[in-house]
Amino acid sequence: MADYKEWLDELNREAYHDGEWQWQEGDFTVTRTTHWSPPGCHMGCGVLLYTKDNKLVKVEGDPLNAVANGKLCMRCLTMPEAVNHPDRLKYPLRRAGERGEDKWERISWDEAYDEITEKVLKIKEEHGSETIVVVHGTGRNIGWQVPYFASACMQTPNVSTFGFTGFACYLPRMIGTSAKQGDMFIVDASQAHWDRYASDRWQVPGVILVWGNEPIKSNADGFLGHWLVQCVQMGSKVISVDPRLTWWGARAAFWLPVRPGTDAVVAMAMLNVIIGEDLYDHEFVEKWTYGFEALAERVADKTPEWAEPICDVPADRIRGAARLIATASSCACQWGLAFEQQIAALGVTESVADIMAITGNIDNPGGNALYRCAFLIEKRYGLGDEYISKETYAKKLIPQTSGINESNIVSCADTDAILAAIETGEPYPIQMFWIQSSNALSCASMDPARTRAALMKVPFIVVADPFMTPTAQAVADIVLPVAMSCERNSCRTWWTPVRTMVKVTDFYEAKSDEQICLDLGKRIMPEHWPWETDEEWANWYLTDQLTPGGTEYQRTWWDTVHEPSSPENGCYGTSCNGTAYWEWDATYDKYAKGMLRPDGQPGFNTPTGRVELWSFGFDHWGVDPLPYHIEPPESPLSTPNTFKEFPIILSGGGRSFEFFHSEHRQLPTMREFHPWPLVMVNPADCEKYGVKDGEWIWVENSRGARFKQKVKATIEVQPGRIHAEHGWWFPEQDGAEPNFYGTYDSNLNNMTEAFRTGQGGIGSAIKSMLCKIYPVQEGDVLPHDVIAEKGDFAAYEPGKPYQVVEEPVVTVIN
Ligand SMILES: Nc1nc2c(c(=O)[nH]1)N[C@H]1C(S)=C(S)[C@@H](COP(=O)(O)OP(=O)(O)OC[C@H]3O[C@@H](n4cnc5c(=O)[nH]c(N)nc54)[C@H](O)[C@@H]3O)O[C@H]1N2
Ligand SMILES: Nc1nc2c(c(=O)[nH]1)N[C@H]1C(S)=C(S)[C@@H](COP(=O)(O)OP(=O)(O)OC[C@H]3O[C@@H](n4cnc5c(=O)[nH]c(N)nc54)[C@H](O)[C@@H]3O)O[C@H]1N2
Ligand SMILES: [Mo]
């Protein structure tokens, strides 16, 4: 750690142009800024953009950047391929033939805006603004812009990641921890200290518990995976809870290859060990938690021996891992998407959060820090809800079964409620979709055929994307060309401090998301859009929305881009232009210091002021207030007969270096490294089922749905389990109906389902299904042909889930 301090002191800042935001290197102009999207990711690494003649030529990591310290992944390094790609959308397009015919005419921005404005005003007048659905994807650089646009321009509460059943990404972990602990915890890899690993207040995590997450490949939710690699280099031990043997599992003190979708069982058994062997933090439990007795009672019979036959993890490994967590100097929990892509989403979230709490690993050095967003950011920041009338807001489409939406903690509408509204016309028919950063047919939709059929009933659809996608091709009436990251003036926040992006090039007529929202906002609802430029809008977001009333360190967009940061304006360490970086939430034990509650009293921001092991929030939502497990809808235990014919457990969606969801499939370098979708199969299963490495196989379920991918024979997966990739389409193939760039043919989401969620309408069995596998034969009927002919693989009633093939015999275990 001392080395890092020395490194900082000795850094040749001049050689790296410290304090300069732009300079000349030979023929190139070099700009120091941040990348976010498009093409997308969750991070926001510091980049040096090399440009010449209005063209991006090269991207390098910025060694002075405090977030990534100059590291970049292959997607940033090959950015010029994306930015200068000949297939990028260059002009606004209007559909010239029928939907799906791949016939388009070039139109001007004015024509596009006029048509959209006219339609929006008419729909608002005749049907109400709630009949407009605004769709965005994951946390790319659209996270504040699109929701604000939905409220302040479209005036609809129906904003959604359409197709993505059960809010099955991040949200369950967020609301689960907010309910139980008042705040969300994030691994403390010293990212909040200006002197990073050199900080003498920080400790290297004793153990890093990597659970259902692949940090090096995904860098998910604003957390750079490499921060953990650095911790491991400094001595952190690793526990990996993952059905696959990942980089982490291969270096782990304990690898727990859990049966997909049974994590809550592992967690309950760990709680049993930690409480039963008296390894918990008595002081923390007594002073700062509520409901310990009830928790102890719930897990009293959940021994590792009880767990083993359910989760397929040897009892002694569960016991060993639990002891290590409880006795380590600290335990940092790096959890991931597998938490919510199972039906027991909230059950597993609460049990793992409880493990961290009773072992005293909340807001401790090298444990799990409670971070809020940068500045004084409000929870509903910049969403513009105030522009939607109460009557309209009350029409937000939410699941009928869930108390969670009534509490309004979830700002999004529910995707299944939207699908039902389209399919049934109840409670009202949907008139328009505005899709900005989503490619539902290839990725976010849990039933692409059904999604497409539904969208065909929606009279008017606009898609704004840098590329023509299967979704745009299939259903859009107007497609707007979106500018890439180096072509936009913007800013980002997450739970990390503000970083800014500055425009250095442009591409034909593509416009930034900010500019598109602003232009249309000014036409449709000018009173809510007082800004003239994207810079002004970003400035308003930074100064008015994030720091109402201002703070000591408030900086404008202009300042953050152009002025060197320094200790005087609150930025230290390796910080530099583009990154407003300083100590934020770097204090530990904030709960003991009265820093978490609005009333300034010590305690957590929960009704009891304590970490609620028995959760009032969960109880209020109609969710079990104590740890529980739900078996996947189809599994060896819940549907034993189906298991006989479909004897393989199918998980999937694990991230790869080359692709961000359905993006990057056009890029030659990515396709050179990763030409085809890969399904991991254990070599013993290759033998057993007569399939070969490198061969295309079908993966099929009890509903008759199937998709094909190429076999990667590997011991990364256990016998009896396979792992397939998500997000695939083939831009090189025919885009017209019925092929739609082959997106149905290799789509894992032919198997996933709408309308089937866990408690509270949360969680979906995306990573835990049953299937069989067999080789693809010449002449086999392709999924896109089945869908073109029959509509879908199986019949369904409008607004209803598919009928189950076998009633589950095991459901909730608590
Ligand atoms: N390169 C790249 N990065 C991305 C993305 C991308 O598409 N590409 N997507 C972004 C998004 S939106 C998200 S949400 C994050 C997600 O990123 P992560 O949270 O890392 O999630 P995944 O990569 O889906 O899966 C993580 C691990 O869960 C394991 N797993 C599967 N099923 C189970 C299970 O039932 N239990 C347990 N314990 N583990 C299981 C998988 O084997 C995998 O190793 O990544 C973000 N970052
Ligand atoms: N089977 C399975 N399915 C999954 C997952 C899984 O693990 N398994 N993961 C799920 C998860 S966690 C998520 S979050 C969803 C993600 O789903 P989405 O976030 O909807 O991802 P994409 O389908 O890639 O759609 C993104 C589109 O936005 C465009 N785009 C990129 N950046 C920008 C930008 O800044 N502005 C605009 N206007 N457009 C942009 C891209 O070109 C692309 O066409 O997918 C889910 N789907
Ligand atoms: Mo996600």
PDB file of C-alpha atoms in Angstrom, residues 9-193:
ATOM      1  CA  ASP A   9       4.040  11.062  -5.358  1.00  0.00           C
ATOM      2  CA  GLU A  10       6.409  10.085  -8.110  1.00  0.00           C
ATOM      3  CA  LEU A  11       3.870  10.104 -10.903  1.00  0.00           C
ATOM      4  CA  ASN A  12       5.223  12.152 -13.775  1.00  0.00           C
ATOM      5  CA  ARG A  13       2.167  14.294 -14.048  1.00  0.00           C
ATOM      6  CA  GLU A  14       3.654  16.621 -16.607  1.00  0.00           C
ATOM      7  CA  ALA A  15       4.313  13.797 -19.048  1.00  0.00           C
ATOM      8  CA  TYR A  16       0.647  12.878 -18.763  1.00  0.00           C
ATOM      9  CA  HIS A  17      -0.499  16.456 -19.340  1.00  0.00           C
ATOM     10  CA  ASP A  18      -1.890  16.837 -15.839  1.00  0.00           C
ATOM     11  CA  GLY A  19      -4.391  19.674 -15.718  1.00  0.00           C
ATOM     12  CA  GLU A  20      -4.923  19.829 -19.461  1.00  0.00           C
ATOM     13  CA  TRP A  21      -8.176  18.696 -20.994  1.00  0.00           C
ATOM     14  CA  GLN A  22      -6.971  18.872 -24.594  1.00  0.00           C
ATOM     15  CA  TRP A  23      -3.611  19.016 -26.325  1.00  0.00           C
ATOM     16  CA  GLN A  24      -1.896  18.315 -29.612  1.00  0.00           C
ATOM     17  CA  GLU A  25       0.295  15.255 -30.263  1.00  0.00           C
ATOM     18  CA  GLY A  26       1.697  15.436 -33.780  1.00  0.00           C
ATOM     19  CA  ASP A  27      -1.301  15.367 -36.101  1.00  0.00           C
ATOM     20  CA  PHE A  28      -3.681  14.272 -33.368  1.00  0.00           C
ATOM     21  CA  THR A  29      -5.789  16.268 -30.992  1.00  0.00           C
ATOM     22  CA  VAL A  30      -5.929  14.421 -27.672  1.00  0.00           C
ATOM     23  CA  THR A  31      -8.926  14.960 -25.391  1.00  0.00           C
ATOM     24  CA  ARG A  32      -9.120  13.796 -21.797  1.00  0.00           C
ATOM     25  CA  THR A  33     -12.690  12.762 -20.992  1.00  0.00           C
ATOM     26  CA  THR A  34     -14.891   9.840 -19.936  1.00  0.00           C
ATOM     27  CA  HIS A  35     -16.502   7.083 -21.951  1.00  0.00           C
ATOM     28  CA  TRP A  36     -19.965   5.791 -21.068  1.00  0.00           C
ATOM     29  CA  SER A  37     -22.257   5.026 -24.021  1.00  0.00           C
ATOM     30  CA  PRO A  38     -22.919   4.290 -26.839  1.00  0.00           C
ATOM     31  CA  PRO A  39     -21.587   1.724 -27.271  1.00  0.00           C
ATOM     32  CA  GLY A  40     -22.521   1.013 -23.718  1.00  0.00           C
ATOM     33  CA  CYS A  41     -21.347  -0.204 -20.382  1.00  0.00           C
ATOM     34  CA  HIS A  42     -21.851   0.566 -16.694  1.00  0.00           C
ATOM     35  CA  MET A  43     -18.467   2.041 -15.858  1.00  0.00           C
ATOM     36  CA  GLY A  44     -17.319   5.428 -17.145  1.00  0.00           C
ATOM     37  CA  CYS A  45     -13.563   4.937 -17.462  1.00  0.00           C
ATOM     38  CA  GLY A  46     -11.178   7.808 -18.105  1.00  0.00           C
ATOM     39  CA  VAL A  47     -10.103   7.913 -21.742  1.00  0.00           C
ATOM     40  CA  LEU A  48      -7.784   9.866 -23.986  1.00  0.00           C
ATOM     41  CA  LEU A  49      -9.469  10.320 -27.361  1.00  0.00           C
ATOM     42  CA  TYR A  50      -7.143  10.763 -30.330  1.00  0.00           C
ATOM     43  CA  THR A  51      -8.909  12.594 -33.143  1.00  0.00           C
ATOM     44  CA  LYS A  52      -7.942  13.908 -36.523  1.00  0.00           C
ATOM     45  CA  ASP A  53     -10.110  15.593 -39.174  1.00  0.00           C
ATOM     46  CA  ASN A  54     -13.301  15.049 -37.167  1.00  0.00           C
ATOM     47  CA  LYS A  55     -12.587  11.343 -36.836  1.00  0.00           C
ATOM     48  CA  LEU A  56     -11.844   9.205 -33.796  1.00  0.00           C
ATOM     49  CA  VAL A  57      -8.645   7.324 -34.570  1.00  0.00           C
ATOM     50  CA  LYS A  58      -7.434   5.853 -31.294  1.00  0.00           C
ATOM     51  CA  VAL A  59      -8.513   5.487 -27.653  1.00  0.00           C
ATOM     52  CA  GLU A  60      -6.097   5.109 -24.741  1.00  0.00           C
ATOM     53  CA  GLY A  61      -6.669   4.755 -21.018  1.00  0.00           C
ATOM     54  CA  ASP A  62      -5.908   7.902 -19.018  1.00  0.00           C
ATOM     55  CA  PRO A  63      -3.194   7.038 -16.483  1.00  0.00           C
ATOM     56  CA  LEU A  64      -4.270   9.961 -14.300  1.00  0.00           C
ATOM     57  CA  ASN A  65      -7.877   8.824 -14.093  1.00  0.00           C
ATOM     58  CA  ALA A  66      -8.856   8.012 -10.543  1.00  0.00           C
ATOM     59  CA  VAL A  67     -11.480   5.430 -11.480  1.00  0.00           C
ATOM     60  CA  ALA A  68      -9.606   3.093 -13.805  1.00  0.00           C
ATOM     61  CA  ASN A  69      -6.006   4.333 -13.457  1.00  0.00           C
ATOM     62  CA  GLY A  70      -5.466   3.984 -17.186  1.00  0.00           C
ATOM     63  CA  LYS A  71      -6.911   0.497 -17.553  1.00  0.00           C
ATOM     64  CA  LEU A  72      -9.345  -0.076 -20.395  1.00  0.00           C
ATOM     65  CA  CYS A  73     -11.187  -3.103 -21.703  1.00  0.00           C
ATOM     66  CA  MET A  74     -11.168  -4.265 -25.306  1.00  0.00           C
ATOM     67  CA  ARG A  75     -14.474  -2.545 -26.006  1.00  0.00           C
ATOM     68  CA  CYS A  76     -12.993   0.885 -25.304  1.00  0.00           C
ATOM     69  CA  LEU A  77      -9.748   0.105 -27.086  1.00  0.00           C
ATOM     70  CA  THR A  78     -11.598  -0.848 -30.276  1.00  0.00           C
ATOM     71  CA  MET A  79     -14.025   2.052 -30.048  1.00  0.00           C
ATOM     72  CA  PRO A  80     -12.955   3.590 -33.387  1.00  0.00           C
ATOM     73  CA  GLU A  81     -14.362   0.449 -35.063  1.00  0.00           C
ATOM     74  CA  ALA A  82     -17.767   1.174 -33.556  1.00  0.00           C
ATOM     75  CA  VAL A  83     -17.714   4.929 -34.048  1.00  0.00           C
ATOM     76  CA  ASN A  84     -16.623   4.768 -37.695  1.00  0.00           C
ATOM     77  CA  HIS A  85     -18.683   1.699 -38.596  1.00  0.00           C
ATOM     78  CA  PRO A  86     -20.300   1.848 -42.055  1.00  0.00           C
ATOM     79  CA  ASP A  87     -23.540   0.292 -40.732  1.00  0.00           C
ATOM     80  CA  ARG A  88     -24.178   3.116 -38.291  1.00  0.00           C
ATOM     81  CA  LEU A  89     -27.419   4.977 -38.788  1.00  0.00           C
ATOM     82  CA  LYS A  90     -26.592   8.231 -40.562  1.00  0.00           C
ATOM     83  CA  TYR A  91     -29.976   9.881 -41.051  1.00  0.00           C
ATOM     84  CA  PRO A  92     -33.491   9.679 -39.615  1.00  0.00           C
ATOM     85  CA  LEU A  93     -35.520   6.985 -41.370  1.00  0.00           C
ATOM     86  CA  ARG A  94     -39.234   6.503 -41.971  1.00  0.00           C
ATOM     87  CA  ARG A  95     -40.687   3.103 -42.716  1.00  0.00           C
ATOM     88  CA  ALA A  96     -41.544   2.879 -46.435  1.00  0.00           C
ATOM     89  CA  GLY A  97     -43.128  -0.590 -46.600  1.00  0.00           C
ATOM     90  CA  GLU A  98     -44.953  -2.738 -44.048  1.00  0.00           C
ATOM     91  CA  ARG A  99     -43.349  -3.327 -40.671  1.00  0.00           C
ATOM     92  CA  GLY A 100     -40.643  -5.959 -41.092  1.00  0.00           C
ATOM     93  CA  GLU A 101     -40.158  -5.458 -44.839  1.00  0.00           C
ATOM     94  CA  ASP A 102     -36.838  -3.633 -44.384  1.00  0.00           C
ATOM     95  CA  LYS A 103     -37.957  -0.740 -46.581  1.00  0.00           C
ATOM     96  CA  TRP A 104     -36.969   2.700 -45.354  1.00  0.00           C
ATOM     97  CA  GLU A 105     -36.831   6.251 -46.665  1.00  0.00           C
ATOM     98  CA  ARG A 106     -34.447   8.939 -45.531  1.00  0.00           C
ATOM     99  CA  ILE A 107     -36.169  11.920 -43.952  1.00  0.00           C
ATOM    100  CA  SER A 108     -34.916  15.140 -42.383  1.00  0.00           C
ATOM    101  CA  TRP A 109     -34.815  15.717 -38.634  1.00  0.00           C
ATOM    102  CA  ASP A 110     -37.539  18.336 -39.064  1.00  0.00           C
ATOM    103  CA  GLU A 111     -39.789  15.849 -40.803  1.00  0.00           C
ATOM    104  CA  ALA A 112     -39.127  13.256 -38.086  1.00  0.00           C
ATOM    105  CA  TYR A 113     -39.752  15.756 -35.287  1.00  0.00           C
ATOM    106  CA  ASP A 114     -42.908  17.123 -36.970  1.00  0.00           C
ATOM    107  CA  GLU A 115     -44.404  13.677 -37.379  1.00  0.00           C
ATOM    108  CA  ILE A 116     -43.555  12.611 -33.818  1.00  0.00           C
ATOM    109  CA  THR A 117     -44.826  15.892 -32.352  1.00  0.00           C
ATOM    110  CA  GLU A 118     -48.086  15.660 -34.216  1.00  0.00           C
ATOM    111  CA  LYS A 119     -48.662  12.051 -33.164  1.00  0.00           C
ATOM    112  CA  VAL A 120     -47.745  12.662 -29.509  1.00  0.00           C
ATOM    113  CA  LEU A 121     -50.042  15.669 -29.194  1.00  0.00           C
ATOM    114  CA  LYS A 122     -52.896  13.752 -30.812  1.00  0.00           C
ATOM    115  CA  ILE A 123     -52.412  10.689 -28.597  1.00  0.00           C
ATOM    116  CA  LYS A 124     -52.264  12.832 -25.460  1.00  0.00           C
ATOM    117  CA  GLU A 125     -55.439  14.619 -26.502  1.00  0.00           C
ATOM    118  CA  GLU A 126     -57.437  11.583 -27.611  1.00  0.00           C
ATOM    119  CA  HIS A 127     -56.167   8.764 -25.369  1.00  0.00           C
ATOM    120  CA  GLY A 128     -54.194  10.309 -22.524  1.00  0.00           C
ATOM    121  CA  SER A 129     -50.427  10.541 -22.112  1.00  0.00           C
ATOM    122  CA  GLU A 130     -50.275   7.319 -20.067  1.00  0.00           C
ATOM    123  CA  THR A 131     -50.902   5.378 -23.300  1.00  0.00           C
ATOM    124  CA  ILE A 132     -47.354   6.313 -24.363  1.00  0.00           C
ATOM    125  CA  VAL A 133     -44.732   3.849 -23.106  1.00  0.00           C
ATOM    126  CA  VAL A 134     -41.116   5.012 -22.866  1.00  0.00           C
ATOM    127  CA  VAL A 135     -38.532   2.223 -22.957  1.00  0.00           C
ATOM    128  CA  HIS A 136     -34.873   2.345 -22.020  1.00  0.00           C
ATOM    129  CA  GLY A 137     -32.314  -0.359 -21.340  1.00  0.00           C
ATOM    130  CA  THR A 138     -29.768  -0.803 -18.590  1.00  0.00           C
ATOM    131  CA  GLY A 139     -27.620   1.877 -16.939  1.00  0.00           C
ATOM    132  CA  ARG A 140     -26.020   3.353 -19.983  1.00  0.00           C
ATOM    133  CA  ASN A 141     -25.809   7.100 -20.469  1.00  0.00           C
ATOM    134  CA  ILE A 142     -29.580   7.388 -20.666  1.00  0.00           C
ATOM    135  CA  GLY A 143     -30.341   6.904 -16.983  1.00  0.00           C
ATOM    136  CA  TRP A 144     -31.440  10.443 -16.179  1.00  0.00           C
ATOM    137  CA  GLN A 145     -32.160  11.781 -19.668  1.00  0.00           C
ATOM    138  CA  VAL A 146     -34.821   9.281 -20.754  1.00  0.00           C
ATOM    139  CA  PRO A 147     -36.851   9.246 -17.499  1.00  0.00           C
ATOM    140  CA  TYR A 148     -36.819  13.054 -17.481  1.00  0.00           C
ATOM    141  CA  PHE A 149     -37.944  13.057 -21.123  1.00  0.00           C
ATOM    142  CA  ALA A 150     -40.757  10.635 -20.291  1.00  0.00           C
ATOM    143  CA  SER A 151     -42.033  12.921 -17.542  1.00  0.00           C
ATOM    144  CA  ALA A 152     -41.337  16.396 -18.862  1.00  0.00           C
ATOM    145  CA  CYS A 153     -42.140  15.755 -22.524  1.00  0.00           C
ATOM    146  CA  MET A 154     -44.306  12.653 -22.874  1.00  0.00           C
ATOM    147  CA  GLN A 155     -45.869  13.073 -19.398  1.00  0.00           C
ATOM    148  CA  THR A 156     -46.222   9.353 -18.908  1.00  0.00           C
ATOM    149  CA  PRO A 157     -45.525   7.304 -15.773  1.00  0.00           C
ATOM    150  CA  ASN A 158     -45.026   4.238 -17.965  1.00  0.00           C
ATOM    151  CA  VAL A 159     -41.243   4.061 -18.240  1.00  0.00           C
ATOM    152  CA  SER A 160     -39.867   0.542 -18.463  1.00  0.00           C
ATOM    153  CA  THR A 161     -37.145  -1.876 -19.509  1.00  0.00           C
ATOM    154  CA  PHE A 162     -39.746  -3.531 -21.687  1.00  0.00           C
ATOM    155  CA  GLY A 163     -39.840  -7.304 -21.798  1.00  0.00           C
ATOM    156  CA  PHE A 164     -37.714  -7.782 -18.716  1.00  0.00           C
ATOM    157  CA  THR A 165     -39.991  -9.642 -16.303  1.00  0.00           C
ATOM    158  CA  GLY A 166     -39.701  -9.279 -12.521  1.00  0.00           C
ATOM    159  CA  PHE A 167     -37.437  -6.182 -12.487  1.00  0.00           C
ATOM    160  CA  ALA A 168     -34.757  -8.873 -12.669  1.00  0.00           C
ATOM    161  CA  CYS A 169     -31.672  -6.653 -12.584  1.00  0.00           C
ATOM    162  CA  TYR A 170     -30.201  -4.731  -9.651  1.00  0.00           C
ATOM    163  CA  LEU A 171     -33.532  -3.409  -8.390  1.00  0.00           C
ATOM    164  CA  PRO A 172     -34.226  -6.328  -6.022  1.00  0.00           C
ATOM    165  CA  ARG A 173     -30.815  -5.853  -4.393  1.00  0.00           C
ATOM    166  CA  MET A 174     -31.452  -2.123  -4.175  1.00  0.00           C
ATOM    167  CA  ILE A 175     -34.896  -2.223  -2.684  1.00  0.00           C
ATOM    168  CA  GLY A 176     -34.069  -5.278  -0.564  1.00  0.00           C
ATOM    169  CA  THR A 177     -31.161  -3.552   1.166  1.00  0.00           C
ATOM    170  CA  SER A 178     -32.964  -0.203   1.314  1.00  0.00           C
ATOM    171  CA  ALA A 179     -35.845  -1.864   3.157  1.00  0.00           C
ATOM    172  CA  LYS A 180     -33.684  -3.827   5.562  1.00  0.00           C
ATOM    173  CA  GLN A 181     -30.717  -1.516   6.070  1.00  0.00           C
ATOM    174  CA  GLY A 182     -31.926   1.882   4.833  1.00  0.00           C
ATOM    175  CA  ASP A 183     -29.121   2.095   2.258  1.00  0.00           C
ATOM    176  CA  MET A 184     -27.452  -0.048  -0.376  1.00  0.00           C
ATOM    177  CA  PHE A 185     -24.053  -1.503   0.430  1.00  0.00           C
ATOM    178  CA  ILE A 186     -21.176  -1.669  -2.016  1.00  0.00           C
ATOM    179  CA  VAL A 187     -17.816  -3.378  -1.601  1.00  0.00           C
ATOM    180  CA  ASP A 188     -15.238  -1.058  -0.071  1.00  0.00           C
ATOM    181  CA  ALA A 189     -12.228  -1.366  -2.373  1.00  0.00           C
ATOM    182  CA  SER A 190     -11.083   2.002  -1.085  1.00  0.00           C
ATOM    183  CA  GLN A 191     -12.664   3.777  -4.035  1.00  0.00           C
ATOM    184  CA  ALA A 192     -13.978   6.591  -1.832  1.00  0.00           C
ATOM    185  CA  HIS A 193     -10.557   7.616  -0.495  1.00  0.00           C
TER     186      HIS A 193
END
